[in-house]
Amino acid sequence: MDRLQLLDAGLRAFDASLPGVAPPLCLATRYRASSCRRCLDVCPTAAVEPAPWLRLVPERCSSCGACAAVCPTGALAFTARSEALRERLCAIAAGGGRQAMVACRRVELDVVCPEAAPARLGKDGDGDHDDGEVVVLPCLGALSAAELIGAAVAGISGLTLVSAGCEACRERSAALSVESAIDTAVATLEALGGHLSVTRRSAPHAAGRHDEPEAPAGPALSRRDLFAFLARGARRTAAEGLAPARRTIADLHGQAPPPARHGRLRADLGTLAARGGVGYAAPPAVALPAALPLASLEVGPGCTGCDLCVRYCPHGALTLAGGVPRCDESLCTGCGLCVEVCPPAALALRPVTARSLPGPPAGVP
């Protein structure tokens, strides 16, 4: 590891408020003509630049987490924060709680829920408290359908999502994405016999640095903010210095396993299907919402066996068998890149069914 790489690694560890970035997994980086703009649609500060090589502009990033919530391949990820959220909700359910509250960081918790200590999942994903039934996220836009489904599987029956002053928040565009996640999660749970009641609430908020300024003004930085700002600038310099060495054909077409949340989602859905009796032995097969990061590949008669879909798949989910692509659904995140690169347009993605889900893990009812 040379000095620039060592500096880059050190700055990544220092500034954990930024999402992990894996450029070879970005659809717009792998294939310039890709229509994927999920992260751009939800990013409130234009901090993400997917092409020609996925990069994050550190000084613009607000750490809201919306980009990671909508990215199907894990090219952008807040892994520690996602893990901490799941652990917190599981802990609440294990302690006998069936109701949980998730609030954005702008909510005045003393007014909304004065009796509960909050578990804040902030920049590094760690909680400040281990006994809180109120989970605080930087933004509700960080919630994905997979995390809401995971809450239901853990035993949470009612989830209250509390936001404050979204109309004045610089992250308001990110917060809107949670509505799609709720709709997908609820539809999935209904199809598999599960249940999660999701309630939205608005609450008073503390005016602060997350409000839109009325007029341009110099920021009042705390010492921590100053060091984070300097780290982001240095990290960007290191990243730009490393970029030419990274932009190789091998890196561009590199493949990696799907994000860990993909495997957990499949396991959660398998558990729900078994509980609801809509799994392998239940005809007819239950189709799940197309918005889930899962898919089944359909190959049409026009396929020429050119192998482009196999090479472009970011997770190696496709193989060529007898000149026909075959899909391993356990690796497919439904990103749709194979459909976009197919010259004869012979491929299509279809929603998965309950029958294709794995069985529940051993010991899970």
GROMACS .gro file of C-alpha atoms in nm:
model
  365
    1MET     CA    1   0.000   0.000   0.000
    2ASP     CA    2   0.155   0.330  -0.109
    3ARG     CA    3   0.129   0.656   0.085
    4LEU     CA    4  -0.176   0.785  -0.099
    5GLN     CA    5  -0.364   0.461  -0.038
    6LEU     CA    6  -0.265   0.468   0.329
    7LEU     CA    7  -0.385   0.828   0.359
    8ASP     CA    8  -0.713   0.742   0.188
    9ALA     CA    9  -0.774   0.446   0.421
   10GLY     CA   10  -0.695   0.655   0.727
   11LEU     CA   11  -0.929   0.935   0.625
   12ARG     CA   12  -1.209   0.688   0.556
   13ALA     CA   13  -1.174   0.555   0.909
   14PHE     CA   14  -1.160   0.908   1.052
   15ASP     CA   15  -1.471   1.034   0.872
   16ALA     CA   16  -1.728   0.756   0.908
   17SER     CA   17  -2.015   0.998   0.836
   18LEU     CA   18  -1.968   0.936   0.464
   19PRO     CA   19  -2.113   0.632   0.287
   20GLY     CA   20  -1.887   0.357   0.164
   21VAL     CA   21  -1.825   0.393  -0.209
   22ALA     CA   22  -1.762   0.098  -0.445
   23PRO     CA   23  -1.739   0.244  -0.798
   24PRO     CA   24  -1.726  -0.090  -0.987
   25LEU     CA   25  -2.070  -0.176  -0.849
   26CYS     CA   26  -2.229   0.147  -0.975
   27LEU     CA   27  -2.449   0.079  -1.277
   28ALA     CA   28  -2.379   0.415  -1.439
   29THR     CA   29  -2.005   0.357  -1.396
   30ARG     CA   30  -2.012   0.004  -1.537
   31TYR     CA   31  -2.229   0.101  -1.833
   32ARG     CA   32  -2.233   0.464  -1.945
   33ALA     CA   33  -2.575   0.428  -2.111
   34SER     CA   34  -2.739   0.295  -1.795
   35SER     CA   35  -3.058   0.475  -1.700
   36CYS     CA   36  -3.001   0.422  -1.326
   37ARG     CA   37  -3.016   0.754  -1.144
   38ARG     CA   38  -3.157   0.635  -0.812
   39CYS     CA   39  -2.896   0.806  -0.597
   40LEU     CA   40  -2.918   1.130  -0.794
   41ASP     CA   41  -3.296   1.139  -0.754
   42VAL     CA   42  -3.281   1.126  -0.374
   43CYS     CA   43  -2.954   1.305  -0.289
   44PRO     CA   44  -3.054   1.646  -0.149
   45THR     CA   45  -2.713   1.810  -0.193
   46ALA     CA   46  -2.590   1.682  -0.531
   47ALA     CA   47  -2.305   1.506  -0.353
   48VAL     CA   48  -2.304   1.197  -0.577
   49GLU     CA   49  -2.143   1.188  -0.921
   50PRO     CA   50  -2.194   0.840  -1.076
   51ALA     CA   51  -2.015   0.891  -1.407
   52PRO     CA   52  -1.761   0.855  -1.551
   53TRP     CA   53  -1.649   0.702  -1.219
   54LEU     CA   54  -1.866   0.694  -0.909
   55ARG     CA   55  -1.745   0.949  -0.659
   56LEU     CA   56  -1.877   1.138  -0.362
   57VAL     CA   57  -1.811   1.507  -0.305
   58PRO     CA   58  -1.740   1.492   0.070
   59GLU     CA   59  -1.801   1.857   0.151
   60ARG     CA   60  -2.152   1.837   0.003
   61CYS     CA   61  -2.262   1.512   0.169
   62SER     CA   62  -2.512   1.558   0.454
   63SER     CA   63  -2.488   1.192   0.568
   64CYS     CA   64  -2.864   1.148   0.526
   65GLY     CA   65  -2.822   0.791   0.397
   66ALA     CA   66  -3.090   0.808   0.127
   67CYS     CA   67  -2.847   0.713  -0.149
   68ALA     CA   68  -2.754   0.390   0.028
   69ALA     CA   69  -3.120   0.307   0.091
   70VAL     CA   70  -3.206   0.313  -0.281
   71CYS     CA   71  -2.884   0.170  -0.428
   72PRO     CA   72  -2.957  -0.194  -0.523
   73THR     CA   73  -2.596  -0.306  -0.564
   74GLY     CA   74  -2.428  -0.158  -0.256
   75ALA     CA   75  -2.217   0.086  -0.458
   76LEU     CA   76  -2.312   0.335  -0.186
   77ALA     CA   77  -2.360   0.192   0.162
   78PHE     CA   78  -2.391   0.286   0.529
   79THR     CA   79  -2.327  -0.068   0.650
   80ALA     CA   80  -2.259   0.009   1.018
   81ARG     CA   81  -2.568   0.228   1.049
   82SER     CA   82  -2.792  -0.034   0.885
   83GLU     CA   83  -2.655  -0.308   1.112
   84ALA     CA   84  -2.705  -0.092   1.421
   85LEU     CA   85  -3.064  -0.011   1.325
   86ARG     CA   86  -3.150  -0.378   1.280
   87GLU     CA   87  -2.985  -0.472   1.611
   88ARG     CA   88  -3.173  -0.195   1.795
   89LEU     CA   89  -3.512  -0.298   1.659
   90CYS     CA   90  -3.440  -0.664   1.734
   91ALA     CA   91  -3.340  -0.569   2.089
   92ILE     CA   92  -3.664  -0.377   2.138
   93ALA     CA   93  -3.868  -0.678   2.021
   94ALA     CA   94  -3.660  -0.921   2.229
   95GLY     CA   95  -3.732  -0.708   2.535
   96GLY     CA   96  -4.106  -0.751   2.482
   97GLY     CA   97  -4.167  -0.429   2.294
   98ARG     CA   98  -4.397  -0.442   1.994
   99GLN     CA   99  -4.399  -0.069   1.925
  100ALA     CA  100  -4.095   0.132   1.818
  101MET     CA  101  -4.030   0.486   1.708
  102VAL     CA  102  -3.777   0.607   1.452
  103ALA     CA  103  -3.715   0.981   1.441
  104CYS     CA  104  -3.499   1.211   1.234
  105ARG     CA  105  -3.227   1.409   1.410
  106ARG     CA  106  -3.424   1.733   1.395
  107VAL     CA  107  -3.704   1.610   1.623
  108GLU     CA  108  -3.738   1.752   1.974
  109LEU     CA  109  -3.749   1.415   2.151
  110ASP     CA  110  -3.822   1.567   2.491
  111VAL     CA  111  -4.156   1.679   2.351
  112VAL     CA  112  -4.240   1.373   2.144
  113CYS     CA  113  -4.139   1.099   2.387
  114PRO     CA  114  -4.000   1.243   2.712
  115GLU     CA  115  -4.000   0.909   2.897
  116ALA     CA  116  -3.769   0.719   2.659
  117ALA     CA  117  -3.396   0.754   2.610
  118PRO     CA  118  -3.304   0.774   2.242
  119ALA     CA  119  -3.068   0.539   2.066
  120ARG     CA  120  -2.895   0.765   1.819
  121LEU     CA  121  -2.762   0.599   1.507
  122GLY     CA  122  -2.559   0.880   1.368
  123LYS     CA  123  -2.238   0.926   1.179
  124ASP     CA  124  -2.070   0.603   1.279
  125GLY     CA  125  -2.382   0.392   1.334
  126ASP     CA  126  -2.324   0.345   1.706
  127GLY     CA  127  -2.601   0.407   1.956
  128ASP     CA  128  -2.559   0.650   2.244
  129HIS     CA  129  -2.797   0.448   2.461
  130ASP     CA  130  -2.872   0.078   2.483
  131ASP     CA  131  -3.212   0.115   2.650
  132GLY     CA  132  -3.390   0.353   2.416
  133GLU     CA  133  -3.704   0.263   2.225
  134VAL     CA  134  -3.668   0.575   2.012
  135VAL     CA  135  -3.415   0.527   1.734
  136VAL     CA  136  -3.274   0.847   1.590
  137LEU     CA  137  -3.148   0.855   1.232
  138PRO     CA  138  -2.998   1.149   1.046
  139CYS     CA  139  -3.294   1.133   0.806
  140LEU     CA  140  -3.592   0.901   0.756
  141GLY     CA  141  -3.482   0.871   0.396
  142ALA     CA  142  -3.218   0.628   0.522
  143LEU     CA  143  -3.489   0.365   0.574
  144SER     CA  144  -3.529   0.104   0.303
  145ALA     CA  145  -3.809  -0.147   0.253
  146ALA     CA  146  -3.570  -0.423   0.362
  147GLU     CA  147  -3.521  -0.260   0.703
  148LEU     CA  148  -3.894  -0.214   0.755
  149ILE     CA  149  -3.955  -0.578   0.662
  150GLY     CA  150  -3.676  -0.680   0.900
  151ALA     CA  151  -3.851  -0.493   1.181
  152ALA     CA  152  -4.169  -0.693   1.122
  153VAL     CA  153  -3.979  -1.023   1.116
  154ALA     CA  154  -3.807  -0.928   1.442
  155GLY     CA  155  -4.145  -0.888   1.610
  156ILE     CA  156  -4.222  -0.518   1.578
  157SER     CA  157  -4.591  -0.475   1.494
  158GLY     CA  158  -4.613  -0.096   1.505
  159LEU     CA  159  -4.355   0.152   1.382
  160THR     CA  160  -4.393   0.526   1.422
  161LEU     CA  161  -4.181   0.744   1.196
  162VAL     CA  162  -4.140   1.097   1.325
  163SER     CA  163  -4.003   1.384   1.119
  164ALA     CA  164  -3.979   1.755   1.190
  165GLY     CA  165  -3.991   2.054   0.964
  166CYS     CA  166  -3.919   1.868   0.640
  167GLU     CA  167  -4.031   2.169   0.438
  168ALA     CA  168  -3.744   2.373   0.583
  169CYS     CA  169  -3.485   2.095   0.586
  170ARG     CA  170  -3.211   2.076   0.327
  171GLU     CA  171  -3.269   1.699   0.320
  172ARG     CA  172  -3.640   1.719   0.235
  173SER     CA  173  -3.594   1.546  -0.102
  174ALA     CA  174  -3.427   1.253   0.074
  175ALA     CA  175  -3.705   1.225   0.331
  176LEU     CA  176  -3.965   1.182   0.056
  177SER     CA  177  -3.809   0.851  -0.051
  178VAL     CA  178  -3.927   0.680   0.268
  179GLU     CA  179  -4.285   0.681   0.136
  180SER     CA  180  -4.190   0.442  -0.144
  181ALA     CA  181  -4.008   0.220   0.106
  182ILE     CA  182  -4.317   0.206   0.327
  183ASP     CA  183  -4.547   0.117   0.037
  184THR     CA  184  -4.314  -0.161  -0.080
  185ALA     CA  185  -4.270  -0.305   0.269
  186VAL     CA  186  -4.642  -0.303   0.348
  187ALA     CA  187  -4.732  -0.463   0.014
  188THR     CA  188  -4.468  -0.732   0.067
  189LEU     CA  189  -4.587  -0.812   0.417
  190GLU     CA  190  -4.948  -0.833   0.302
  191ALA     CA  191  -4.849  -1.077   0.026
  192LEU     CA  192  -4.666  -1.303   0.274
  193GLY     CA  193  -4.911  -1.287   0.562
  194GLY     CA  194  -4.700  -1.054   0.774
  195HIS     CA  195  -4.800  -0.725   0.932
  196LEU     CA  196  -4.645  -0.393   1.019
  197SER     CA  197  -4.844  -0.082   1.100
  198VAL     CA  198  -4.646   0.226   0.996
  199THR     CA  199  -4.756   0.566   1.126
  200ARG     CA  200  -4.613   0.899   1.014
  201ARG     CA  201  -4.596   1.190   1.258
  202SER     CA  202  -4.473   1.546   1.243
  203ALA     CA  203  -4.317   1.700   1.549
  204PRO     CA  204  -4.154   2.021   1.672
  205HIS     CA  205  -3.796   2.058   1.567
  206ALA     CA  206  -3.489   2.232   1.696
  207ALA     CA  207  -3.369   2.498   1.455
  208GLY     CA  208  -3.008   2.441   1.366
  209ARG     CA  209  -2.763   2.361   1.097
  210HIS     CA  210  -3.007   2.134   0.914
  211ASP     CA  211  -3.240   2.423   0.830
  212GLU     CA  212  -3.216   2.601   0.498
  213PRO     CA  213  -3.044   2.936   0.559
  214GLU     CA  214  -3.253   3.239   0.461
  215ALA     CA  215  -2.948   3.417   0.326
  216PRO     CA  216  -2.592   3.311   0.248
  217ALA     CA  217  -2.387   3.323   0.562
  218GLY     CA  218  -2.061   3.181   0.684
  219PRO     CA  219  -2.104   2.858   0.881
  220ALA     CA  220  -2.042   2.852   1.252
  221LEU     CA  221  -1.828   2.541   1.287
  222SER     CA  222  -1.761   2.357   1.607
  223ARG     CA  223  -1.420   2.204   1.654
  224ARG     CA  224  -1.558   1.863   1.559
  225ASP     CA  225  -1.719   2.007   1.246
  226LEU     CA  226  -1.394   2.178   1.154
  227PHE     CA  227  -1.193   1.858   1.178
  228ALA     CA  228  -1.460   1.670   0.978
  229PHE     CA  229  -1.450   1.942   0.711
  230LEU     CA  230  -1.072   1.923   0.687
  231ALA     CA  231  -1.084   1.543   0.674
  232ARG     CA  232  -1.333   1.549   0.388
  233GLY     CA  233  -1.119   1.789   0.190
  234ALA     CA  234  -0.809   1.577   0.244
  235ARG     CA  235  -1.001   1.262   0.160
  236ARG     CA  236  -1.120   1.412  -0.167
  237THR     CA  237  -0.761   1.506  -0.256
  238ALA     CA  238  -0.641   1.153  -0.179
  239ALA     CA  239  -0.928   0.997  -0.376
  240GLU     CA  240  -0.856   1.211  -0.680
  241GLY     CA  241  -0.489   1.119  -0.661
  242LEU     CA  242  -0.576   0.750  -0.651
  243ALA     CA  243  -0.843   0.763  -0.921
  244PRO     CA  244  -0.621   0.709  -1.228
  245ALA     CA  245  -0.477   0.388  -1.081
  246ARG     CA  246  -0.825   0.257  -1.002
  247ARG     CA  247  -0.982   0.318  -1.341
  248THR     CA  248  -0.876  -0.002  -1.509
  249ILE     CA  249  -1.083  -0.243  -1.715
  250ALA     CA  250  -1.040  -0.507  -1.445
  251ASP     CA  251  -1.179  -0.270  -1.183
  252LEU     CA  252  -1.461  -0.152  -1.408
  253HIS     CA  253  -1.587  -0.504  -1.470
  254GLY     CA  254  -1.503  -0.640  -1.127
  255GLN     CA  255  -1.779  -0.834  -0.954
  256ALA     CA  256  -1.856  -0.861  -0.585
  257PRO     CA  257  -2.116  -1.039  -0.374
  258PRO     CA  258  -2.441  -0.848  -0.318
  259PRO     CA  259  -2.461  -0.634  -0.003
  260ALA     CA  260  -2.524  -0.817   0.323
  261ARG     CA  261  -2.871  -0.665   0.352
  262HIS     CA  262  -2.968  -0.855   0.034
  263GLY     CA  263  -2.909  -1.192   0.198
  264ARG     CA  264  -3.090  -1.077   0.513
  265LEU     CA  265  -3.388  -0.962   0.308
  266ARG     CA  266  -3.415  -1.298   0.134
  267ALA     CA  267  -3.391  -1.477   0.469
  268ASP     CA  268  -3.656  -1.248   0.620
  269LEU     CA  269  -3.890  -1.306   0.328
  270GLY     CA  270  -3.835  -1.681   0.353
  271THR     CA  271  -3.925  -1.665   0.722
  272LEU     CA  272  -4.242  -1.468   0.648
  273ALA     CA  273  -4.341  -1.707   0.369
  274ALA     CA  274  -4.301  -2.006   0.601
  275ARG     CA  275  -4.498  -1.841   0.880
  276GLY     CA  276  -4.779  -1.740   0.645
  277GLY     CA  277  -4.793  -2.072   0.463
  278VAL     CA  278  -4.724  -1.916   0.124
  279GLY     CA  279  -4.392  -2.080   0.055
  280TYR     CA  280  -4.297  -2.380  -0.154
  281ALA     CA  281  -4.615  -2.581  -0.102
  282ALA     CA  282  -4.862  -2.302  -0.157
  283PRO     CA  283  -5.019  -2.283  -0.503
  284PRO     CA  284  -5.054  -2.048  -0.672
  285ALA     CA  285  -4.719  -1.878  -0.624
  286VAL     CA  286  -4.737  -1.536  -0.460
  287ALA     CA  287  -4.562  -1.263  -0.659
  288LEU     CA  288  -4.376  -1.004  -0.455
  289PRO     CA  289  -4.362  -0.630  -0.537
  290ALA     CA  290  -4.133  -0.543  -0.828
  291ALA     CA  291  -3.981  -0.259  -0.622
  292LEU     CA  292  -3.795  -0.507  -0.400
  293PRO     CA  293  -3.424  -0.548  -0.484
  294LEU     CA  294  -3.493  -0.900  -0.609
  295ALA     CA  295  -3.580  -1.034  -0.952
  296SER     CA  296  -3.631  -1.337  -1.172
  297LEU     CA  297  -3.473  -1.340  -1.518
  298GLU     CA  298  -3.679  -1.420  -1.825
  299VAL     CA  299  -3.488  -1.505  -2.145
  300GLY     CA  300  -3.664  -1.451  -2.476
  301PRO     CA  301  -3.610  -1.637  -2.805
  302GLY     CA  302  -3.397  -1.353  -2.945
  303CYS     CA  303  -3.103  -1.427  -2.713
  304THR     CA  304  -2.778  -1.479  -2.908
  305GLY     CA  305  -2.565  -1.599  -2.617
  306CYS     CA  306  -2.328  -1.303  -2.661
  307ASP     CA  307  -2.228  -1.311  -2.292
  308LEU     CA  308  -2.255  -0.935  -2.239
  309CYS     CA  309  -2.511  -0.970  -1.961
  310VAL     CA  310  -2.286  -1.217  -1.781
  311ARG     CA  311  -1.987  -0.984  -1.793
  312TYR     CA  312  -2.176  -0.671  -1.693
  313CYS     CA  313  -2.365  -0.821  -1.396
  314PRO     CA  314  -2.211  -0.653  -1.090
  315HIS     CA  315  -2.263  -0.956  -0.864
  316GLY     CA  316  -2.189  -1.249  -1.094
  317ALA     CA  317  -2.550  -1.365  -1.073
  318LEU     CA  318  -2.554  -1.471  -1.439
  319THR     CA  319  -2.385  -1.765  -1.606
  320LEU     CA  320  -2.406  -1.895  -1.960
  321ALA     CA  321  -2.537  -2.253  -1.983
  322GLY     CA  322  -2.576  -2.399  -2.329
  323GLY     CA  323  -2.560  -2.052  -2.479
  324VAL     CA  324  -2.846  -1.927  -2.260
  325PRO     CA  325  -2.799  -1.701  -1.953
  326ARG     CA  326  -2.911  -1.846  -1.624
  327CYS     CA  327  -2.970  -1.638  -1.313
  328ASP     CA  328  -2.884  -1.726  -0.953
  329GLU     CA  329  -3.160  -1.539  -0.773
  330SER     CA  330  -2.971  -1.550  -0.446
  331LEU     CA  331  -2.718  -1.311  -0.602
  332CYS     CA  332  -2.952  -1.099  -0.817
  333THR     CA  333  -3.045  -0.756  -0.677
  334GLY     CA  334  -3.280  -0.672  -0.964
  335CYS     CA  335  -3.066  -0.380  -1.077
  336GLY     CA  336  -3.167  -0.435  -1.441
  337LEU     CA  337  -2.825  -0.378  -1.597
  338CYS     CA  338  -2.843  -0.708  -1.786
  339VAL     CA  339  -3.162  -0.590  -1.956
  340GLU     CA  340  -3.003  -0.260  -2.054
  341VAL     CA  341  -2.688  -0.408  -2.209
  342CYS     CA  342  -2.862  -0.689  -2.403
  343PRO     CA  343  -2.818  -0.601  -2.776
  344PRO     CA  344  -3.126  -0.791  -2.903
  345ALA     CA  345  -3.336  -0.684  -2.600
  346ALA     CA  346  -3.406  -1.050  -2.525
  347LEU     CA  347  -3.399  -1.025  -2.145
  348ALA     CA  348  -3.663  -0.912  -1.898
  349LEU     CA  349  -3.684  -0.903  -1.520
  350ARG     CA  350  -3.991  -1.033  -1.341
  351PRO     CA  351  -4.088  -1.010  -0.972
  352VAL     CA  352  -3.983  -1.308  -0.763
  353THR     CA  353  -4.240  -1.540  -0.609
  354ALA     CA  354  -4.260  -1.681  -0.260
  355ARG     CA  355  -4.169  -2.024  -0.395
  356SER     CA  356  -3.823  -1.901  -0.498
  357LEU     CA  357  -3.737  -1.778  -0.148
  358PRO     CA  358  -3.511  -1.974   0.085
  359GLY     CA  359  -3.659  -2.152   0.380
  360PRO     CA  360  -3.631  -1.987   0.724
  361PRO     CA  361  -3.301  -2.029   0.912
  362ALA     CA  362  -3.282  -2.324   1.148
  363GLY     CA  363  -3.454  -2.251   1.476
  364VAL     CA  364  -3.664  -1.965   1.341
  365PRO     CA  365  -4.038  -2.019   1.383
   0.00000   0.00000   0.00000
